[in-house]
XYZ file of C-alpha atoms in Angstrom:
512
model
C 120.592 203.744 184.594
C 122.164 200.552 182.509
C 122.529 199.155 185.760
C 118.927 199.091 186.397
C 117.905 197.996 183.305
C 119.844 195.010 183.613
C 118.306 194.101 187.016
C 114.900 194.034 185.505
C 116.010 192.159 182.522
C 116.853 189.611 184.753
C 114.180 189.786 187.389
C 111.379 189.236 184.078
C 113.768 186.456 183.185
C 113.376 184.396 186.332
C 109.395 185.293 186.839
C 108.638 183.619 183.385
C 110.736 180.680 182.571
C 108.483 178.383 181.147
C 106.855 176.171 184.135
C 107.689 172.756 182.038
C 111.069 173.600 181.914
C 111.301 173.396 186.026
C 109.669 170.010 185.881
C 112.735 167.651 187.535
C 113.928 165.003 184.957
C 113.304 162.847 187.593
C 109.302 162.389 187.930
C 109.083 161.855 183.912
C 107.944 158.308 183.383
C 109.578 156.631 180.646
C 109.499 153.409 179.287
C 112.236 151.126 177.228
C 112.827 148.070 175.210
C 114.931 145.038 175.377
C 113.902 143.865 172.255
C 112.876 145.731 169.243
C 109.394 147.236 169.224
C 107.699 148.317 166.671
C 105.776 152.022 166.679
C 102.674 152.580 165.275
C 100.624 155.837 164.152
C 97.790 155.003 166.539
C 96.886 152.248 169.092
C 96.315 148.624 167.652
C 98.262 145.884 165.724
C 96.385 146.438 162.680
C 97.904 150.000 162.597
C 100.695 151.629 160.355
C 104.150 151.072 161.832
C 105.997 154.478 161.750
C 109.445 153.241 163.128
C 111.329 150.873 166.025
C 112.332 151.765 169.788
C 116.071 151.231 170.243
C 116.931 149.031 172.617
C 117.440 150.551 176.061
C 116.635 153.952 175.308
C 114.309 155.560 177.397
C 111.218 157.543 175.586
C 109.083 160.030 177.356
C 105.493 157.913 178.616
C 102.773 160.311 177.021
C 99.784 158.448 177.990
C 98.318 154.778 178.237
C 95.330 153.592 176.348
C 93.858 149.861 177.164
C 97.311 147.380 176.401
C 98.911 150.738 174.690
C 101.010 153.230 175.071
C 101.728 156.753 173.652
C 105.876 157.943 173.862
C 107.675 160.671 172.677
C 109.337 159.217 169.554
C 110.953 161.827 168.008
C 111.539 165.570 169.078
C 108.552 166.134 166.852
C 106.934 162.845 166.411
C 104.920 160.516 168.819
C 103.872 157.030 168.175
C 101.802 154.148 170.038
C 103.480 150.744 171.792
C 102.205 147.638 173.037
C 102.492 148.186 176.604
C 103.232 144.135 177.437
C 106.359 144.458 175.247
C 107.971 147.497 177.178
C 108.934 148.341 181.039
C 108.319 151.649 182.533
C 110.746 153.594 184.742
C 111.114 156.495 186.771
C 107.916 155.302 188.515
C 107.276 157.135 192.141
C 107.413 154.039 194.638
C 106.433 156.367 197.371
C 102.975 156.042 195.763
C 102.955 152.764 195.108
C 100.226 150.879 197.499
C 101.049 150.510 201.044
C 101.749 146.730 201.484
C 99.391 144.779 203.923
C 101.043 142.069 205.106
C 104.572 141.474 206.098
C 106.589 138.886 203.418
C 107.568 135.062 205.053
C 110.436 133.958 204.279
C 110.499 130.067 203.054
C 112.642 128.063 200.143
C 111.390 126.067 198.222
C 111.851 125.189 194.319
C 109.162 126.072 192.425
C 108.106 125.879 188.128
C 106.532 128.326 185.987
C 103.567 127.671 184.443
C 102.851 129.444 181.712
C 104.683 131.270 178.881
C 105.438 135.544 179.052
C 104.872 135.996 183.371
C 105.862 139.280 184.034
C 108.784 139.146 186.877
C 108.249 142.678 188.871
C 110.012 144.704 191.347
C 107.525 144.620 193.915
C 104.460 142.675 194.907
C 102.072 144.029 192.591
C 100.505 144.879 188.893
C 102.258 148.447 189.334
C 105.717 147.539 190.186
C 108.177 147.760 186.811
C 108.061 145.104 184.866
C 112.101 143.594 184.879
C 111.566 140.941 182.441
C 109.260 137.870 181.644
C 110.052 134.127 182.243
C 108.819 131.128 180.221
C 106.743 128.192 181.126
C 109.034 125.053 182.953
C 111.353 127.410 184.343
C 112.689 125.986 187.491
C 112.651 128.850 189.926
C 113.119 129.193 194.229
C 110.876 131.084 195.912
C 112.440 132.958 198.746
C 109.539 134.827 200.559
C 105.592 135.426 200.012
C 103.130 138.584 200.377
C 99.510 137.842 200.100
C 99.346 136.484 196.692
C 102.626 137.295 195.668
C 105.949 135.435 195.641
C 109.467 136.552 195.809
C 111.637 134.400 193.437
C 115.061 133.715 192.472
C 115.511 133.137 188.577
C 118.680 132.628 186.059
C 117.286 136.145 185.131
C 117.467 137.895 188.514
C 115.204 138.279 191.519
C 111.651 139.871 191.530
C 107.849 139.041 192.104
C 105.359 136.662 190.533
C 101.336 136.341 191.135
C 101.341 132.630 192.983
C 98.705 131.269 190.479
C 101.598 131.095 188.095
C 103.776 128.717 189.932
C 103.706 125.336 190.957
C 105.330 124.276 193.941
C 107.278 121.615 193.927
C 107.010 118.731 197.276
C 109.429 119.618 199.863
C 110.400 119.369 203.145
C 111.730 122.751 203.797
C 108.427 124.884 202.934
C 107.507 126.606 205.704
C 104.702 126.307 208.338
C 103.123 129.015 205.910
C 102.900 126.896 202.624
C 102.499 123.291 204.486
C 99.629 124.849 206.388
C 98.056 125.500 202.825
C 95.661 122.773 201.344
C 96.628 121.409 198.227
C 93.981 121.440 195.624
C 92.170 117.779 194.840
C 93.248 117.043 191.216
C 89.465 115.776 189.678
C 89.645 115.093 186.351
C 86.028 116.342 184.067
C 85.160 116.609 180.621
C 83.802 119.718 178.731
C 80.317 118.982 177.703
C 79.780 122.248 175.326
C 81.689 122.917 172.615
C 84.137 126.572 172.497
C 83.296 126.828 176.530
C 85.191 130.230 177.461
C 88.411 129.924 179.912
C 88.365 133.000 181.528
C 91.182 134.492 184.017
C 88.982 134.431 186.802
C 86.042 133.152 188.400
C 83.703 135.623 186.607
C 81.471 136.092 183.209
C 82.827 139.560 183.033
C 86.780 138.300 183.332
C 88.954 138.444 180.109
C 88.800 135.582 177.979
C 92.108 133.775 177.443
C 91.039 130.956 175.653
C 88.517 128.679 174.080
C 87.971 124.707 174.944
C 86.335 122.117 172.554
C 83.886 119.687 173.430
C 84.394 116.548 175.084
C 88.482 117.672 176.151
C 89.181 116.176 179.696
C 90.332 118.577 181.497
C 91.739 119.131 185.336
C 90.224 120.820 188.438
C 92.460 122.044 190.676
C 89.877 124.020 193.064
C 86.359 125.145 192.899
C 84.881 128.897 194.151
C 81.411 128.740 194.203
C 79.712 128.428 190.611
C 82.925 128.422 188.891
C 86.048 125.689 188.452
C 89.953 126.558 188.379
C 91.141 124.043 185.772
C 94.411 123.359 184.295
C 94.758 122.445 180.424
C 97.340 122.154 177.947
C 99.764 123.857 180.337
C 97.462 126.315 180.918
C 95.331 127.981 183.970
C 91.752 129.549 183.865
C 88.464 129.332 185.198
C 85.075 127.871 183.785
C 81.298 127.591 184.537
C 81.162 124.535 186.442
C 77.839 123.968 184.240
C 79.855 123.149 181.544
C 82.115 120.622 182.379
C 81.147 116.906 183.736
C 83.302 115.332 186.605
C 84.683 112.001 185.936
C 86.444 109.629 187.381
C 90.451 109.209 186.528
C 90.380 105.697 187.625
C 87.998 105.149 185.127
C 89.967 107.013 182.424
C 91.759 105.351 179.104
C 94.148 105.948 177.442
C 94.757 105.126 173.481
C 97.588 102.593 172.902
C 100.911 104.330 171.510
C 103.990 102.941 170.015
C 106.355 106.298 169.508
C 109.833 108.312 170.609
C 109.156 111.245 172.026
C 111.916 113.958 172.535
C 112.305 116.479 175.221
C 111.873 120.219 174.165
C 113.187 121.827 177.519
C 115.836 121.374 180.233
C 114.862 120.508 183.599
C 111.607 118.892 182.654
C 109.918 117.464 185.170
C 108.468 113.046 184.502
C 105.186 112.783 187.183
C 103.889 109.625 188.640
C 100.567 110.390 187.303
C 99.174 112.708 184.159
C 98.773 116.138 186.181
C 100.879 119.196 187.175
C 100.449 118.593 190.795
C 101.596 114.870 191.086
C 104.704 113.396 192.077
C 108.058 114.044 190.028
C 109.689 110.912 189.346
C 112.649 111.969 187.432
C 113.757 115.680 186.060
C 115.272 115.029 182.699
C 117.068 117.363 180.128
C 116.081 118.810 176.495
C 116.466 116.242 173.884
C 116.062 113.254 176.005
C 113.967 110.445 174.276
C 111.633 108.321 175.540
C 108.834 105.214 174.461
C 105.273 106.602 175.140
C 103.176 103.542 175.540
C 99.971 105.696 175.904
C 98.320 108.622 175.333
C 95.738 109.903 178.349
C 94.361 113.313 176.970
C 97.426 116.088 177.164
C 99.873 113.652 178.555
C 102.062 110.489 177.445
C 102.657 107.682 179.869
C 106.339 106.646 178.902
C 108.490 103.736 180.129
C 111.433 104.803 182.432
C 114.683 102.967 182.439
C 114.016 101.806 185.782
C 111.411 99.865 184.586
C 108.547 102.213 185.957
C 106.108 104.244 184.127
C 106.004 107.885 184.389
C 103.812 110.498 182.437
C 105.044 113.623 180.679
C 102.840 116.854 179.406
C 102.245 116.613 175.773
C 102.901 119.997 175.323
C 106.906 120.202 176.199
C 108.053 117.092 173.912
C 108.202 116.481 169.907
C 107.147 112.905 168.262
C 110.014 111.947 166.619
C 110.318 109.155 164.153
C 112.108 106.167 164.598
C 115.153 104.750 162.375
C 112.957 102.273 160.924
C 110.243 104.339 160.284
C 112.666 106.994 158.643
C 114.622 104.354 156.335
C 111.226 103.137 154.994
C 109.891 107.240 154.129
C 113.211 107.150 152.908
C 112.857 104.105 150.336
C 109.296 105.149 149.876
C 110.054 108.760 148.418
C 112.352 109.397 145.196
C 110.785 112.988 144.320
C 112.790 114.485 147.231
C 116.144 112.536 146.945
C 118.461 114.784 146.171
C 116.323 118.302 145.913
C 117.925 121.058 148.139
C 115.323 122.545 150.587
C 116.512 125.843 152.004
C 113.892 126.282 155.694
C 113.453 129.562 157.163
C 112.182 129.416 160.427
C 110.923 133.327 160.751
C 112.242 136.207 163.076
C 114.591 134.853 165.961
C 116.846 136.495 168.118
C 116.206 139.879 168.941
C 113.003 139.872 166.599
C 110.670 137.209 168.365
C 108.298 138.077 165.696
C 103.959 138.204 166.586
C 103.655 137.131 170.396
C 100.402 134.986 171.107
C 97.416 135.857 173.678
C 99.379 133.063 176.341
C 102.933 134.261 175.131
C 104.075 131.791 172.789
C 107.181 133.595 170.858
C 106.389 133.373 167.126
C 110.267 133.001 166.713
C 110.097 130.167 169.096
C 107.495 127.911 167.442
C 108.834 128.819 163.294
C 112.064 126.826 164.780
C 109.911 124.125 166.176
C 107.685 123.499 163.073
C 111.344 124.007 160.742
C 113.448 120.983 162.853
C 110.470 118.289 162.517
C 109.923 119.146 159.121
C 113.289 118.828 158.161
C 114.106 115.514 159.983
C 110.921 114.022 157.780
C 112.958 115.608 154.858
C 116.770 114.389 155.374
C 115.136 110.858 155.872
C 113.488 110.858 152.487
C 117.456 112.262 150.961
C 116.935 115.426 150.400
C 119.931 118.248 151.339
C 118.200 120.462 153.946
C 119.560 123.719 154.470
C 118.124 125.644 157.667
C 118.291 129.571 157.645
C 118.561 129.279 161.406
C 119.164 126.815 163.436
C 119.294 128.249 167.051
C 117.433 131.587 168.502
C 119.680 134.105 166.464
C 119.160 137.101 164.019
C 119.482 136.539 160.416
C 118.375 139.964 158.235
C 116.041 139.187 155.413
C 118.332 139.510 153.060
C 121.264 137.100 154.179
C 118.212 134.544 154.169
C 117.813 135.053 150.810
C 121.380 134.847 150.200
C 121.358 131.262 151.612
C 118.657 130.214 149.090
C 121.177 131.852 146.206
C 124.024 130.637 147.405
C 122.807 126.641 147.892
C 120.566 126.973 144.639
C 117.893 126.109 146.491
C 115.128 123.904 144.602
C 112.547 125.178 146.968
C 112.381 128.132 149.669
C 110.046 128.144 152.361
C 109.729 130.826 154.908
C 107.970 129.218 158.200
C 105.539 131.755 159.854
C 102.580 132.196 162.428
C 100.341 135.096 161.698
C 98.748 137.573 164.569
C 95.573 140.635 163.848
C 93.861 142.451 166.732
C 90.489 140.463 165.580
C 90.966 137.683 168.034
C 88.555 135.517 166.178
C 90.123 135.130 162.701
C 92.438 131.889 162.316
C 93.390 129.267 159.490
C 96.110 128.761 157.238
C 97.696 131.580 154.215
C 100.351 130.860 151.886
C 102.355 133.409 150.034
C 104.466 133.685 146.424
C 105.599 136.660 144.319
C 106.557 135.596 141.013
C 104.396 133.603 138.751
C 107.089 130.463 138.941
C 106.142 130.800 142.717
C 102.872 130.114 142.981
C 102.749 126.557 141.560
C 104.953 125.702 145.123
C 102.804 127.765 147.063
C 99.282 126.320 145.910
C 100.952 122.460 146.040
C 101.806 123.350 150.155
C 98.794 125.331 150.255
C 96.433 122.571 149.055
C 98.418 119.773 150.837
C 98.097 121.784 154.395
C 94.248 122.654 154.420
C 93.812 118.755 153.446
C 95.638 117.528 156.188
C 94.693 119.927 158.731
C 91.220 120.919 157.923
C 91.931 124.341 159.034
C 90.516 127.438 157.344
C 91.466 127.967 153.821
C 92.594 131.613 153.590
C 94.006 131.213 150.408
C 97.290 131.322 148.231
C 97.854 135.294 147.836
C 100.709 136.812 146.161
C 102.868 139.798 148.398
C 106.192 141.390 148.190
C 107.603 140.078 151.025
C 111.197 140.032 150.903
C 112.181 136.596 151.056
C 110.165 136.180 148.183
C 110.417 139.493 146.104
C 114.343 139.340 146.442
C 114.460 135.506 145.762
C 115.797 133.758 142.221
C 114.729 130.574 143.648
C 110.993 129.256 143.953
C 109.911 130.511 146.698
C 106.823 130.298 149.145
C 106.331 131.993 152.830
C 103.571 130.662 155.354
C 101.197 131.632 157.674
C 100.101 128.120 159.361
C 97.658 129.742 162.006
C 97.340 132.968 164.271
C 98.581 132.949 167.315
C 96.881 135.856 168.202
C 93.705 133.396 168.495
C 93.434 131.879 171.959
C 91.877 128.499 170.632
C 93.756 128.284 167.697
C 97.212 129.398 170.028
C 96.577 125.710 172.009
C 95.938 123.898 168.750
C 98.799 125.071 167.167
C 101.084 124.326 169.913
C 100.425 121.017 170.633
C 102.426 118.233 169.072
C 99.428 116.377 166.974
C 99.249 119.817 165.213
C 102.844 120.434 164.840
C 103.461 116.716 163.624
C 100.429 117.269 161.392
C 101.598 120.635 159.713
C 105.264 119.271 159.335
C 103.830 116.246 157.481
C 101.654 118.388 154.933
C 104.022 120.817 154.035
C 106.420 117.480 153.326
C 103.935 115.910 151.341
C 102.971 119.364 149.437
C 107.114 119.233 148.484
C 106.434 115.878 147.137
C 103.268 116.888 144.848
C 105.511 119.599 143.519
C 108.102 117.867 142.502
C 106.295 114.666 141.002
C 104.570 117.487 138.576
């Protein structure tokens, strides 16, 4: 009789086993981080953050939403993600579209275009993301599928949409490429003003970007009512009621007498000012060059050889020149001598707010902190950088710089993000009242110079500020997560022009 009883314990054991708990491991999508993420109570930037993903651990995929989302944070908890900042796994290939044409192999050398392209496993939007490469990478492609193209990268191997890379001249393309016409480069000028650049030829595409009035721009093909165009190191499409077609002959450029350094290895010098033209010379981050002339988003610099060559605007830094810097130098006595502790915000595993064309926060707080403090060591003052390469720092050791140097001044270098893609202009922060006289003397200096909106001089506990004995100020000089204001903010006339103002706000504080 105990016998039996023990067979139908076990029989009613097997019959109800929860169903979920005979679900392999194996078909549960998951996604991970290879940089720290932060979770939020619902879907949206503007929402509470409840906690980080580690780094390489895998959480549970719950469900997507739009650009988020929902994991398994805790055994008890879930939370919401920005789905551009993590990959997915345990994805079922089998289902993955059947593939319609057969790859071609070529090799050829090839350069990325724009900033955050996804490199994927397969050719397609719903192959795992492996990682994302940055604009002026020099890549080889090694096969294509439609409008897909397998690449070779520093980073590994994987597959990029084609309207992300430019190919480079050469001789061993295959029949497949040469056969393919290369688009006429016609220059045109916007005739509206805030003309929408759209990612394809359509008025119901996304929006990934805003152009201003008279901007010359390039056409690199034309679909019907619509032009592909190329500006600022960017790709899109607009009405081709819009924009006027000129001539490039015809076009002038304004007269220039600067150095201009490199930002990027392996940057390609063209024989005329487009992406497409020939590549006279590949040169190396912080090579300098004369610019002689400026023709809209490009400087036409002298070469060594004696030649002229032109270089995108957007991948170099106006630097000043010794005589230039020995005369700022005479000029100023205010700053001789102060000590100016620069934190450029976030950096290494914290890239900080990412923009709508993937420009890493992290990336341009460093930019804006080395210009600004070359204008300062030329006037005398001791500069102290928090950071001076793409590294770490906790919040704290970057206030224990400013103790430990007795800083004079503080200043925290940020770019600000919100989901409202329209908002922009310029914030400054302070916490204690001996702050805020450095913040409103930056704040006031910056709005003058730049003209951009005045968002005013708040105080916040942030803790560079909060924690800090010194005077102390953090900014927000624009929001990246602003198409428009994203180009604007990158481009060196801004970045020059911001530098300046916050050196000139240092000056008015200290001649008080």
């Amino acid at each position: 009789m105990k016998n039996i009883r023990w067979m139908l314990l076990l029989l009613v054991s097997i019959f109800f086993i929860p169903t979920h708990q005979l679900v392999s491991a194996e078909n549960q999508l998951t996604v991970q981080a290879n940089t720290v993420v932060n979770v939020r109570e619902n879907p949206g930037l503007e929402q509470s953050v409840i906690g980080k993903m580690e780094i390489g651990k895998a959480y549970p995929l719950l469900k997507e939403e739009n650009d988020w989302i929902e994991i398994q944070y805790t055994s008890t908890s879930t939370g919401w993600v920005a789905a551009y900042l993590v990959t997915k796994n345990g994805q079922d290939t089998d289902n993955m579209p059947l593939e319609t044409e057969e790859p071609t192999s070529i090799s050829t050398k090839a350069t990325i275009t724009d900033n955050g392209l996804r490199l994927r496993k397969g050719p397609g939007t719903n192959y795992q993301v492996i990682t994302t490469l940055g604009k002026g990478m020099e890549v080889t492609v090694v096969s294509t599928n439609g409008d897909w193209y397998q690449i070779k990268t520093s980073l590994g191997s994987g597959w990029v949409h084609n309207d992300y890379l430019l190919l480079e001249n050469s001789q061993t393309q295959s029949s497949t490429i040469a056969e393919k016409k290369e688009p006429s480069q016609q220059p045109a000028t916007v005739i509206e003003d805030q003309v929408n650049l759209r990612s394809n030829p359509s008025t119901s595409a996304e929006i990934i970007g805003k152009i201003s009035i008279g901007t010359v721009i390039t056409i690199m093909e034309e679909e019907s009512n619509w032009a592909k165009i190329q500006y600022s190191g960017n790709i899109g499409w607009v009405h081709k009621d819009l924009i006027e077609s000129s001539d490039i002959e015809s076009r002038k450029g304004q007269k220039t007498d600067k150095t201009i350094k490199l930002l990027y290895d392996r940057t390609n010098i063209r024989s005329d000012a487009t992406v497409n033209s020939k590549v006279l010379l590949v040169a190396d981050s912080g090579a300098t060059f004369q610019a002689v002339e400026v023709l809209d988003d490009w400087y036409k610099i002298k070469l060594s050889s004696g030649e002229f060559g032109y270089i995108a605007e957007w991948i170099v830094e106006d630097i000043a020149t010794e005589s230039q810097q020995a005369t700022n130098a005479g000029d100023s006595t205010d700053l001789k001598g102060k000590t100016i502790v620069l934190d450029p915000g976030h950096g290494g595993k914290d890239s900080g707010t990412i923009g709508v064309i993937g420009t890493l926060e992290k990336d341009l707080n460093l930019r804006t902190a080395k210009l600004l403090a070359n204008k300062l060591e030329a006037s005398g003052a001791k500069v102290i950088l928090t950071r001076k390469d793409d590294v770490f720092i906790p919040l704290q050791g970057r206030v224990d710089i400013s103790h430990f140097y007795h800083a004079d001044a503080f200043i925290s270098l940020h770019y600000d993000s919100i989901n409202d893609s329209s908002v922009n202009g310029v914030t400054s922060y302070y916490y204690t009242s001996n702050q805020k006289k450095l913040a409103t003397s930056l704040h006031k200096s910056i709005i003058e110079a730049t003209n951009r909106k005045d968002r005013g001089v708040r105080k916040n506990e942030y803790v560079v500020l909060k924690q800090n004995r010194q005077v102390a100020s953090l900014l927000e000089l624009g929001y990246l997560s602003n198409p428009a204001e994203e180009q604007t903010l990158l481009s060196s006339k801004y970045q020059e022009t911001i530098s300046t103002a916050i050196y000139h706000g240092l000056e008015n504080y200290f001649s008080y």
